Amino acid sequence: MPSLNYASPTTVNEAVSLLAGAPGLAKVLSGGTDLLVQLRSGRVRPELIVDTKRLPGLIGIREEDGGFVIGAATPGAMLEAHEGLKRVYPGVVEAMDLIGSQQIQGRASLAGNLCNASPAADSVPAMIAAGAVAVVAGPDGRREVPVEQIPTGPGRTSLARGELVLEFRLPPRPARASDAYLRFIPRTEMDIAVVGCGVAVALNAQGVCTQARVSLGAVAPVPLLVSAGAEALVGSRLDDAALARLDAAAQAACQPITDKRGTIEYRTKVAGVLARRAAAIAFQRAQGR
Ligand SMILES: Cc1cc2nc3c(=O)[nH]c(=O)nc-3n(C[C@H](O)[C@H](O)[C@H](O)COP(=O)(O)OP(=O)(O)OC[C@H]3O[C@@H](n4cnc5c(N)ncnc54)[C@H](O)[C@@H]3O)c2cc1C
């Protein structure tokens, strides 16, 4: 049986060298709320675990160039406690806040949620709708990757060997802009999304939508950026016709599976309904209501 080694580097270069140089499977550790469960069950058997929490900037939130920078291992509880972030990006914060219980919130991070690559990960559609960019470090230096380009399938990401996510950048938000995330679960909490939907909008002074991003989770192998959903909203004040177009676009984007949480038909229908409701909340918030 291979032995399991643990490292807790204090520089990004050291972390990258450890990850790139490991002879067998090396896993990054943020909060461990996915990884430790997978280790205990034997689903993953790494030879090396590289803990990121002592790397500078990996835990914390700062305002920069009018936007926000969130360290990759920042626990959900810190997002929820950050009034500025909550005011400008309520959709991202509420999505993260849905993850697990209070105990999980003290550990679970955006990077872990993204890199675990569950199609149903709650924070990912919200980050995609928000236009979040991941800063990735690796043997070839640093690169910026839109969040939607990281998951490539259930449990798989586009990160190369030796790479890890350092932080997420949320762009500056114009006036009259906001976001929202909704998920549907059969229980009231502590469950996996049957469908998740993030919507971000910017409005002009007349309340007409000038920019939008729509993302769906749990309806395809990876969380989706639904461009046709955004097109349905731009130019509208969210009238019935725009809502109907959004609903149709969300349903058309779905490529779900049938499982114990819902059938293909059910998930597809719910995607349209959640898109309508998330868009309505995002519009209300953008109008300051
Ligand atoms: C009781 C319980 C309830 C849960 N409820 C929900 C829920 O409602 N919704 C939901 O979406 N999830 C839920 N989860 C799953 C989990 O809590 C989240 O996915 C969480 O965000 C993972 O973050 P983490 O920091 O703990 O990740 P970790 O377990 O540390 O890592 C997860 C994966 O990401 C990789 N990784 C971590 N950080 C990085 C990085 N910086 N760069 C590259 N790869 C990295 C790891 O190697 C690992 O493969 C739940 C889990 C539990 C145990």
mmCIF file of C-alpha atoms and ligand atoms in Angstrom:
data_model
loop_
_atom_site.group_PDB
_atom_site.id
_atom_site.type_symbol
_atom_site.label_atom_id
_atom_site.label_comp_id
_atom_site.label_asym_id
_atom_site.label_seq_id
_atom_site.Cartn_x
_atom_site.Cartn_y
_atom_site.Cartn_z
ATOM 1 C CA MET A 1 0.000 0.000 0.000
ATOM 2 C CA PRO A 2 1.530 3.386 -0.968
ATOM 3 C CA SER A 3 2.238 5.789 1.905
ATOM 4 C CA LEU A 4 0.467 9.144 2.121
ATOM 5 C CA ASN A 5 2.617 12.234 2.565
ATOM 6 C CA TYR A 6 1.426 15.656 3.650
ATOM 7 C CA ALA A 7 3.067 19.006 2.902
ATOM 8 C CA SER A 8 2.092 22.482 3.969
ATOM 9 C CA PRO A 9 4.243 24.840 1.888
ATOM 10 C CA THR A 10 4.507 28.550 2.541
ATOM 11 C CA THR A 11 5.342 29.693 -0.992
ATOM 12 C CA VAL A 12 3.512 29.161 -4.279
ATOM 13 C CA ASN A 13 6.738 28.012 -5.985
ATOM 14 C CA GLU A 14 7.213 25.323 -3.359
ATOM 15 C CA ALA A 15 3.586 24.183 -3.735
ATOM 16 C CA VAL A 16 3.908 23.971 -7.517
ATOM 17 C CA SER A 17 7.241 22.053 -7.300
ATOM 18 C CA LEU A 18 5.743 19.587 -4.846
ATOM 19 C CA LEU A 19 2.656 19.023 -7.002
ATOM 20 C CA ALA A 20 4.624 18.794 -10.248
ATOM 21 C CA GLY A 21 7.398 16.612 -8.807
ATOM 22 C CA ALA A 22 5.284 14.020 -7.006
ATOM 23 C CA PRO A 23 5.851 10.581 -8.540
ATOM 24 C CA GLY A 24 2.221 9.485 -8.071
ATOM 25 C CA LEU A 25 -1.098 11.220 -7.550
ATOM 26 C CA ALA A 26 -0.786 14.559 -5.727
ATOM 27 C CA LYS A 27 -3.911 16.351 -4.465
ATOM 28 C CA VAL A 28 -4.365 19.935 -3.377
ATOM 29 C CA LEU A 29 -6.073 20.388 -0.005
ATOM 30 C CA SER A 30 -8.192 23.449 0.780
ATOM 31 C CA GLY A 31 -10.954 22.838 3.329
ATOM 32 C CA GLY A 32 -10.966 19.062 2.853
ATOM 33 C CA THR A 33 -14.769 18.720 2.972
ATOM 34 C CA ASP A 34 -14.712 16.798 -0.313
ATOM 35 C CA LEU A 35 -11.171 15.430 -0.275
ATOM 36 C CA LEU A 36 -11.234 13.923 3.224
ATOM 37 C CA VAL A 37 -14.536 12.172 2.522
ATOM 38 C CA GLN A 38 -13.052 10.754 -0.681
ATOM 39 C CA LEU A 39 -9.895 9.638 1.155
ATOM 40 C CA ARG A 40 -11.900 7.910 3.867
ATOM 41 C CA SER A 41 -14.021 6.076 1.315
ATOM 42 C CA GLY A 42 -10.975 5.065 -0.729
ATOM 43 C CA ARG A 43 -12.278 6.867 -3.812
ATOM 44 C CA VAL A 44 -8.986 8.723 -4.183
ATOM 45 C CA ARG A 45 -5.605 7.378 -3.103
ATOM 46 C CA PRO A 46 -3.057 10.177 -3.409
ATOM 47 C CA GLU A 47 0.593 9.763 -2.496
ATOM 48 C CA LEU A 48 0.882 13.424 -1.595
ATOM 49 C CA ILE A 49 -1.467 16.030 -0.173
ATOM 50 C CA VAL A 50 -0.418 19.661 -0.552
ATOM 51 C CA ASP A 51 -2.247 21.903 1.890
ATOM 52 C CA THR A 52 -2.681 25.436 0.526
ATOM 53 C CA LYS A 53 -3.792 27.182 3.686
ATOM 54 C CA ARG A 54 -0.338 28.538 4.655
ATOM 55 C CA LEU A 55 0.248 30.077 1.216
ATOM 56 C CA PRO A 56 0.081 33.873 1.292
ATOM 57 C CA GLY A 57 -3.303 35.222 0.163
ATOM 58 C CA LEU A 58 -5.013 31.837 -0.110
ATOM 59 C CA ILE A 59 -7.364 32.756 2.720
ATOM 60 C CA GLY A 60 -8.892 36.226 2.643
ATOM 61 C CA ILE A 61 -10.923 38.698 0.615
ATOM 62 C CA ARG A 62 -9.646 42.018 -0.659
ATOM 63 C CA GLU A 63 -11.006 44.799 -2.836
ATOM 64 C CA GLU A 64 -8.804 45.546 -5.825
ATOM 65 C CA ASP A 65 -9.299 47.748 -8.907
ATOM 66 C CA GLY A 66 -12.971 48.144 -8.030
ATOM 67 C CA GLY A 67 -13.576 44.378 -7.881
ATOM 68 C CA PHE A 68 -12.909 41.633 -5.349
ATOM 69 C CA VAL A 69 -10.142 39.072 -5.013
ATOM 70 C CA ILE A 70 -11.051 35.973 -3.004
ATOM 71 C CA GLY A 71 -8.285 33.611 -1.899
ATOM 72 C CA ALA A 72 -8.899 30.098 -3.238
ATOM 73 C CA ALA A 73 -9.102 28.454 0.211
ATOM 74 C CA THR A 74 -11.230 31.151 1.865
ATOM 75 C CA PRO A 75 -13.990 29.372 3.797
ATOM 76 C CA GLY A 76 -17.629 30.114 3.030
ATOM 77 C CA ALA A 77 -18.144 31.638 6.484
ATOM 78 C CA MET A 78 -15.705 34.438 5.590
ATOM 79 C CA LEU A 79 -17.629 35.266 2.411
ATOM 80 C CA GLU A 80 -20.877 35.443 4.353
ATOM 81 C CA ALA A 81 -19.257 37.764 6.923
ATOM 82 C CA HIS A 82 -17.898 40.191 4.292
ATOM 83 C CA GLU A 83 -20.456 42.999 4.014
ATOM 84 C CA GLY A 84 -18.891 44.612 0.919
ATOM 85 C CA LEU A 85 -18.818 41.368 -1.038
ATOM 86 C CA LYS A 86 -22.362 40.518 0.039
ATOM 87 C CA ARG A 87 -23.613 43.909 -1.129
ATOM 88 C CA VAL A 88 -21.991 43.760 -4.574
ATOM 89 C CA TYR A 89 -22.092 40.000 -5.268
ATOM 90 C CA PRO A 90 -25.033 38.653 -3.238
ATOM 91 C CA GLY A 91 -25.514 35.777 -5.692
ATOM 92 C CA VAL A 92 -21.997 34.414 -5.192
ATOM 93 C CA VAL A 93 -22.267 34.696 -1.407
ATOM 94 C CA GLU A 94 -25.705 33.055 -1.216
ATOM 95 C CA ALA A 95 -24.545 30.185 -3.446
ATOM 96 C CA MET A 96 -21.524 29.502 -1.240
ATOM 97 C CA ASP A 97 -23.681 29.859 1.866
ATOM 98 C CA LEU A 98 -25.916 26.989 0.675
ATOM 99 C CA ILE A 99 -23.021 24.540 0.910
ATOM 100 C CA GLY A 100 -23.381 22.128 3.821
ATOM 101 C CA SER A 101 -23.848 23.082 7.438
ATOM 102 C CA GLN A 102 -22.215 25.621 9.735
ATOM 103 C CA GLN A 103 -19.346 23.206 10.349
ATOM 104 C CA ILE A 104 -18.796 22.755 6.601
ATOM 105 C CA GLN A 105 -18.964 26.542 6.129
ATOM 106 C CA GLY A 106 -15.963 26.934 8.423
ATOM 107 C CA ARG A 107 -13.842 24.987 5.924
ATOM 108 C CA ALA A 108 -15.416 24.669 2.467
ATOM 109 C CA SER A 109 -13.912 26.904 -0.222
ATOM 110 C CA LEU A 110 -14.756 28.149 -3.700
ATOM 111 C CA ALA A 111 -11.656 26.441 -5.129
ATOM 112 C CA GLY A 112 -12.580 23.089 -3.616
ATOM 113 C CA ASN A 113 -16.150 23.388 -4.879
ATOM 114 C CA LEU A 114 -14.882 24.223 -8.379
ATOM 115 C CA CYS A 115 -12.001 21.717 -8.567
ATOM 116 C CA ASN A 116 -14.002 18.835 -7.106
ATOM 117 C CA ALA A 117 -15.850 19.303 -10.409
ATOM 118 C CA SER A 118 -19.274 18.088 -9.377
ATOM 119 C CA PRO A 119 -21.818 19.080 -12.053
ATOM 120 C CA ALA A 120 -24.082 20.112 -9.137
ATOM 121 C CA ALA A 121 -21.524 22.300 -7.286
ATOM 122 C CA ASP A 122 -23.485 25.258 -5.951
ATOM 123 C CA SER A 123 -20.974 28.088 -6.092
ATOM 124 C CA VAL A 124 -19.912 27.404 -9.672
ATOM 125 C CA PRO A 125 -22.984 28.644 -11.632
ATOM 126 C CA ALA A 126 -22.974 31.732 -9.406
ATOM 127 C CA MET A 127 -19.294 32.375 -10.140
ATOM 128 C CA ILE A 128 -19.838 31.800 -13.862
ATOM 129 C CA ALA A 129 -22.771 34.225 -13.897
ATOM 130 C CA ALA A 130 -20.631 36.740 -12.003
ATOM 131 C CA GLY A 131 -17.878 36.494 -14.629
ATOM 132 C CA ALA A 132 -15.357 35.197 -12.088
ATOM 133 C CA VAL A 133 -11.838 34.426 -13.281
ATOM 134 C CA ALA A 134 -9.554 31.900 -11.560
ATOM 135 C CA VAL A 135 -5.876 32.732 -11.183
ATOM 136 C CA VAL A 136 -3.980 29.470 -11.678
ATOM 137 C CA ALA A 137 -0.305 28.875 -10.794
ATOM 138 C CA GLY A 138 1.726 26.055 -12.301
ATOM 139 C CA PRO A 139 5.140 25.031 -13.594
ATOM 140 C CA ASP A 140 4.793 27.486 -16.521
ATOM 141 C CA GLY A 141 3.846 30.458 -14.332
ATOM 142 C CA ARG A 142 0.456 32.018 -13.768
ATOM 143 C CA ARG A 143 -2.578 32.223 -16.027
ATOM 144 C CA GLU A 144 -6.091 33.606 -15.698
ATOM 145 C CA VAL A 145 -8.921 31.239 -16.611
ATOM 146 C CA PRO A 146 -12.665 32.038 -16.739
ATOM 147 C CA VAL A 147 -14.313 29.764 -14.173
ATOM 148 C CA GLU A 148 -16.479 28.062 -16.822
ATOM 149 C CA GLN A 149 -13.309 26.724 -18.477
ATOM 150 C CA ILE A 150 -12.077 24.818 -15.397
ATOM 151 C CA PRO A 151 -14.526 21.860 -15.112
ATOM 152 C CA THR A 152 -14.314 19.487 -18.074
ATOM 153 C CA GLY A 153 -16.539 16.665 -16.795
ATOM 154 C CA PRO A 154 -17.668 15.051 -13.557
ATOM 155 C CA GLY A 155 -14.559 14.969 -11.320
ATOM 156 C CA ARG A 156 -12.315 16.353 -14.074
ATOM 157 C CA THR A 157 -10.785 19.793 -14.631
ATOM 158 C CA SER A 158 -8.644 21.544 -17.213
ATOM 159 C CA LEU A 159 -5.886 22.068 -14.618
ATOM 160 C CA ALA A 160 -2.593 20.507 -15.709
ATOM 161 C CA ARG A 161 -0.269 18.526 -13.471
ATOM 162 C CA GLY A 162 1.379 20.839 -10.970
ATOM 163 C CA GLU A 163 -1.311 23.527 -11.247
ATOM 164 C CA LEU A 164 -3.456 24.924 -8.469
ATOM 165 C CA VAL A 165 -5.963 27.771 -8.171
ATOM 166 C CA LEU A 166 -4.627 30.680 -6.130
ATOM 167 C CA GLU A 167 -7.542 33.096 -6.145
ATOM 168 C CA PHE A 168 -10.738 34.229 -7.839
ATOM 169 C CA ARG A 169 -11.203 37.675 -9.328
ATOM 170 C CA LEU A 170 -14.672 39.184 -9.450
ATOM 171 C CA PRO A 171 -14.736 42.166 -11.832
ATOM 172 C CA PRO A 172 -15.869 45.655 -10.826
ATOM 173 C CA ARG A 173 -19.634 45.925 -11.011
ATOM 174 C CA PRO A 174 -21.340 48.961 -12.572
ATOM 175 C CA ALA A 175 -24.166 50.789 -10.796
ATOM 176 C CA ARG A 176 -27.569 49.056 -11.145
ATOM 177 C CA ALA A 177 -26.032 45.588 -11.421
ATOM 178 C CA SER A 178 -26.463 42.511 -9.269
ATOM 179 C CA ASP A 179 -26.814 38.755 -9.237
ATOM 180 C CA ALA A 180 -28.729 35.859 -7.711
ATOM 181 C CA TYR A 181 -28.381 32.113 -7.270
ATOM 182 C CA LEU A 182 -31.184 29.626 -6.679
ATOM 183 C CA ARG A 183 -31.109 25.871 -6.431
ATOM 184 C CA PHE A 184 -33.834 23.307 -6.171
ATOM 185 C CA ILE A 185 -33.407 20.453 -3.691
ATOM 186 C CA PRO A 186 -36.030 17.982 -2.449
ATOM 187 C CA ARG A 187 -35.199 18.837 1.183
ATOM 188 C CA THR A 188 -34.877 22.240 2.815
ATOM 189 C CA GLU A 189 -31.082 22.028 3.254
ATOM 190 C CA MET A 190 -28.007 19.736 3.151
ATOM 191 C CA ASP A 191 -28.789 18.210 -0.200
ATOM 192 C CA ILE A 192 -27.356 18.197 -3.703
ATOM 193 C CA ALA A 193 -28.910 20.491 -6.296
ATOM 194 C CA VAL A 194 -31.393 18.939 -8.710
ATOM 195 C CA VAL A 195 -30.845 22.150 -10.679
ATOM 196 C CA GLY A 196 -28.911 25.318 -9.788
ATOM 197 C CA CYS A 197 -29.112 28.636 -11.615
ATOM 198 C CA GLY A 198 -27.043 31.817 -11.384
ATOM 199 C CA VAL A 199 -28.085 35.042 -13.124
ATOM 200 C CA ALA A 200 -26.212 38.360 -13.213
ATOM 201 C CA VAL A 201 -27.585 41.508 -14.833
ATOM 202 C CA ALA A 202 -26.704 45.163 -15.354
ATOM 203 C CA LEU A 203 -29.495 47.681 -16.057
ATOM 204 C CA ASN A 204 -29.496 51.226 -17.432
ATOM 205 C CA ALA A 205 -31.213 54.178 -15.762
ATOM 206 C CA GLN A 206 -34.498 53.196 -17.421
ATOM 207 C CA GLY A 207 -34.323 49.682 -15.964
ATOM 208 C CA VAL A 208 -33.481 48.054 -19.297
ATOM 209 C CA CYS A 209 -31.018 45.172 -19.134
ATOM 210 C CA THR A 210 -27.739 46.036 -20.854
ATOM 211 C CA GLN A 211 -25.628 43.011 -19.824
ATOM 212 C CA ALA A 212 -26.503 39.559 -18.536
ATOM 213 C CA ARG A 213 -24.931 36.199 -17.788
ATOM 214 C CA VAL A 214 -26.898 33.041 -17.058
ATOM 215 C CA SER A 215 -25.460 29.771 -15.780
ATOM 216 C CA LEU A 216 -27.038 26.412 -14.963
ATOM 217 C CA GLY A 217 -25.741 23.612 -12.745
ATOM 218 C CA ALA A 218 -26.679 19.934 -12.405
ATOM 219 C CA VAL A 219 -28.214 19.738 -15.882
ATOM 220 C CA ALA A 220 -25.104 18.714 -17.839
ATOM 221 C CA PRO A 221 -21.701 17.096 -17.207
ATOM 222 C CA VAL A 222 -20.350 20.570 -16.349
ATOM 223 C CA PRO A 223 -21.992 23.818 -15.170
ATOM 224 C CA LEU A 224 -23.142 25.713 -18.266
ATOM 225 C CA LEU A 225 -22.826 29.296 -19.426
ATOM 226 C CA VAL A 226 -26.121 29.827 -21.253
ATOM 227 C CA SER A 227 -25.479 32.597 -23.784
ATOM 228 C CA ALA A 228 -28.988 32.356 -25.261
ATOM 229 C CA GLY A 229 -30.372 32.985 -21.762
ATOM 230 C CA ALA A 230 -28.364 36.190 -21.532
ATOM 231 C CA GLU A 231 -29.534 37.253 -24.992
ATOM 232 C CA ALA A 232 -33.130 36.730 -23.874
ATOM 233 C CA LEU A 233 -32.652 39.284 -21.086
ATOM 234 C CA VAL A 234 -30.580 42.004 -22.783
ATOM 235 C CA GLY A 235 -32.799 44.833 -24.069
ATOM 236 C CA SER A 236 -35.702 43.886 -21.796
ATOM 237 C CA ARG A 237 -37.208 45.114 -18.544
ATOM 238 C CA LEU A 238 -37.907 41.464 -17.722
ATOM 239 C CA ASP A 239 -41.368 41.479 -19.229
ATOM 240 C CA ASP A 240 -43.319 38.272 -19.857
ATOM 241 C CA ALA A 241 -41.856 37.840 -23.333
ATOM 242 C CA ALA A 242 -38.269 38.051 -22.005
ATOM 243 C CA LEU A 243 -39.076 35.595 -19.219
ATOM 244 C CA ALA A 244 -40.554 33.159 -21.729
ATOM 245 C CA ARG A 245 -37.449 33.463 -23.935
ATOM 246 C CA LEU A 246 -35.202 32.903 -20.917
ATOM 247 C CA ASP A 247 -37.196 29.867 -19.814
ATOM 248 C CA ALA A 248 -36.973 28.374 -23.330
ATOM 249 C CA ALA A 249 -33.234 29.106 -23.594
ATOM 250 C CA ALA A 250 -32.532 27.499 -20.207
ATOM 251 C CA GLN A 251 -34.526 24.407 -21.117
ATOM 252 C CA ALA A 252 -32.831 24.139 -24.515
ATOM 253 C CA ALA A 253 -29.360 24.259 -22.915
ATOM 254 C CA CYS A 254 -30.027 21.292 -20.610
ATOM 255 C CA GLN A 255 -28.400 17.924 -21.232
ATOM 256 C CA PRO A 256 -29.349 16.284 -17.928
ATOM 257 C CA ILE A 257 -29.449 12.716 -16.723
ATOM 258 C CA THR A 258 -32.217 10.872 -14.957
ATOM 259 C CA ASP A 259 -31.271 9.827 -11.428
ATOM 260 C CA LYS A 260 -32.925 9.447 -8.026
ATOM 261 C CA ARG A 261 -33.228 13.236 -7.689
ATOM 262 C CA GLY A 262 -35.119 13.794 -10.913
ATOM 263 C CA THR A 263 -35.784 12.753 -14.459
ATOM 264 C CA ILE A 264 -34.483 14.460 -17.576
ATOM 265 C CA GLU A 265 -37.918 16.020 -18.179
ATOM 266 C CA TYR A 266 -38.214 17.245 -14.582
ATOM 267 C CA ARG A 267 -34.746 18.777 -14.471
ATOM 268 C CA THR A 268 -35.322 20.498 -17.805
ATOM 269 C CA LYS A 269 -38.609 22.013 -16.639
ATOM 270 C CA VAL A 270 -37.110 23.118 -13.300
ATOM 271 C CA ALA A 271 -34.181 24.773 -15.107
ATOM 272 C CA GLY A 272 -36.594 27.105 -16.910
ATOM 273 C CA VAL A 273 -38.496 27.920 -13.726
ATOM 274 C CA LEU A 274 -35.326 28.597 -11.700
ATOM 275 C CA ALA A 275 -33.901 30.790 -14.459
ATOM 276 C CA ARG A 276 -37.064 32.930 -14.409
ATOM 277 C CA ARG A 277 -36.984 33.243 -10.615
ATOM 278 C CA ALA A 278 -33.246 33.934 -10.356
ATOM 279 C CA ALA A 279 -33.526 36.583 -13.087
ATOM 280 C CA ALA A 280 -36.395 38.266 -11.221
ATOM 281 C CA ILE A 281 -34.317 38.440 -8.028
ATOM 282 C CA ALA A 282 -31.231 39.722 -9.886
ATOM 283 C CA PHE A 283 -33.358 42.469 -11.549
ATOM 284 C CA GLN A 284 -34.881 43.486 -8.208
ATOM 285 C CA ARG A 285 -31.470 43.675 -6.569
ATOM 286 C CA ALA A 286 -30.031 45.652 -9.495
ATOM 287 C CA GLN A 287 -32.889 48.136 -9.041
ATOM 288 C CA GLY A 288 -31.889 48.469 -5.396
ATOM 289 C CA ARG A 289 -34.954 46.646 -4.123
HETATM 290 C C1 LIG B 1 -22.003 17.421 4.725
HETATM 291 C C2 LIG B 1 -21.608 18.019 3.411
HETATM 292 C C3 LIG B 1 -22.505 18.829 2.741
HETATM 293 C C4 LIG B 1 -22.166 19.384 1.518
HETATM 294 N N1 LIG B 1 -23.082 20.185 0.873
HETATM 295 C C5 LIG B 1 -22.786 20.707 -0.331
HETATM 296 C C6 LIG B 1 -23.741 21.513 -1.019
HETATM 297 O O1 LIG B 1 -24.843 21.754 -0.552
HETATM 298 N N2 LIG B 1 -23.385 22.019 -2.232
HETATM 299 C C7 LIG B 1 -22.152 21.784 -2.798
HETATM 300 O O2 LIG B 1 -21.887 22.280 -3.886
HETATM 301 N N3 LIG B 1 -21.224 21.027 -2.157
HETATM 302 C C8 LIG B 1 -21.509 20.481 -0.947
HETATM 303 N N4 LIG B 1 -20.587 19.712 -0.285
HETATM 304 C C9 LIG B 1 -19.276 19.449 -0.918
HETATM 305 C C10 LIG B 1 -18.111 20.347 -0.406
HETATM 306 O O3 LIG B 1 -18.325 20.834 0.888
HETATM 307 C C11 LIG B 1 -17.884 21.527 -1.363
HETATM 308 O O4 LIG B 1 -17.625 21.060 -2.674
HETATM 309 C C12 LIG B 1 -16.738 22.436 -0.891
HETATM 310 O O5 LIG B 1 -16.834 23.697 -1.491
HETATM 311 C C13 LIG B 1 -15.355 21.856 -1.162
HETATM 312 O O6 LIG B 1 -14.386 22.787 -0.721
HETATM 313 P P1 LIG B 1 -13.110 22.335 0.119
HETATM 314 O O7 LIG B 1 -12.297 23.533 0.346
HETATM 315 O O8 LIG B 1 -13.516 21.577 1.332
HETATM 316 O O9 LIG B 1 -12.407 21.345 -0.940
HETATM 317 P P2 LIG B 1 -11.358 20.172 -0.713
HETATM 318 O O10 LIG B 1 -12.035 18.971 -0.156
HETATM 319 O O11 LIG B 1 -10.137 20.660 -0.013
HETATM 320 O O12 LIG B 1 -10.971 19.896 -2.254
HETATM 321 C C14 LIG B 1 -11.930 19.404 -3.170
HETATM 322 C C15 LIG B 1 -11.222 19.088 -4.494
HETATM 323 O O13 LIG B 1 -10.710 20.254 -5.086
HETATM 324 C C16 LIG B 1 -9.283 20.176 -5.213
HETATM 325 N N5 LIG B 1 -8.764 21.497 -4.834
HETATM 326 C C17 LIG B 1 -9.009 22.150 -3.671
HETATM 327 N N6 LIG B 1 -8.429 23.344 -3.685
HETATM 328 C C18 LIG B 1 -7.808 23.468 -4.869
HETATM 329 C C19 LIG B 1 -7.009 24.489 -5.472
HETATM 330 N N7 LIG B 1 -6.760 25.650 -4.835
HETATM 331 N N8 LIG B 1 -6.512 24.284 -6.712
HETATM 332 C C20 LIG B 1 -6.762 23.100 -7.374
HETATM 333 N N9 LIG B 1 -7.498 22.096 -6.850
HETATM 334 C C21 LIG B 1 -8.021 22.281 -5.610
HETATM 335 C C22 LIG B 1 -8.851 19.069 -4.261
HETATM 336 O O14 LIG B 1 -7.638 18.456 -4.663
HETATM 337 C C23 LIG B 1 -10.031 18.145 -4.342
HETATM 338 O O15 LIG B 1 -9.943 17.339 -5.498
HETATM 339 C C24 LIG B 1 -20.894 19.136 0.943
HETATM 340 C C25 LIG B 1 -19.977 18.313 1.631
HETATM 341 C C26 LIG B 1 -20.321 17.771 2.852
HETATM 342 C C27 LIG B 1 -19.309 16.894 3.568
#
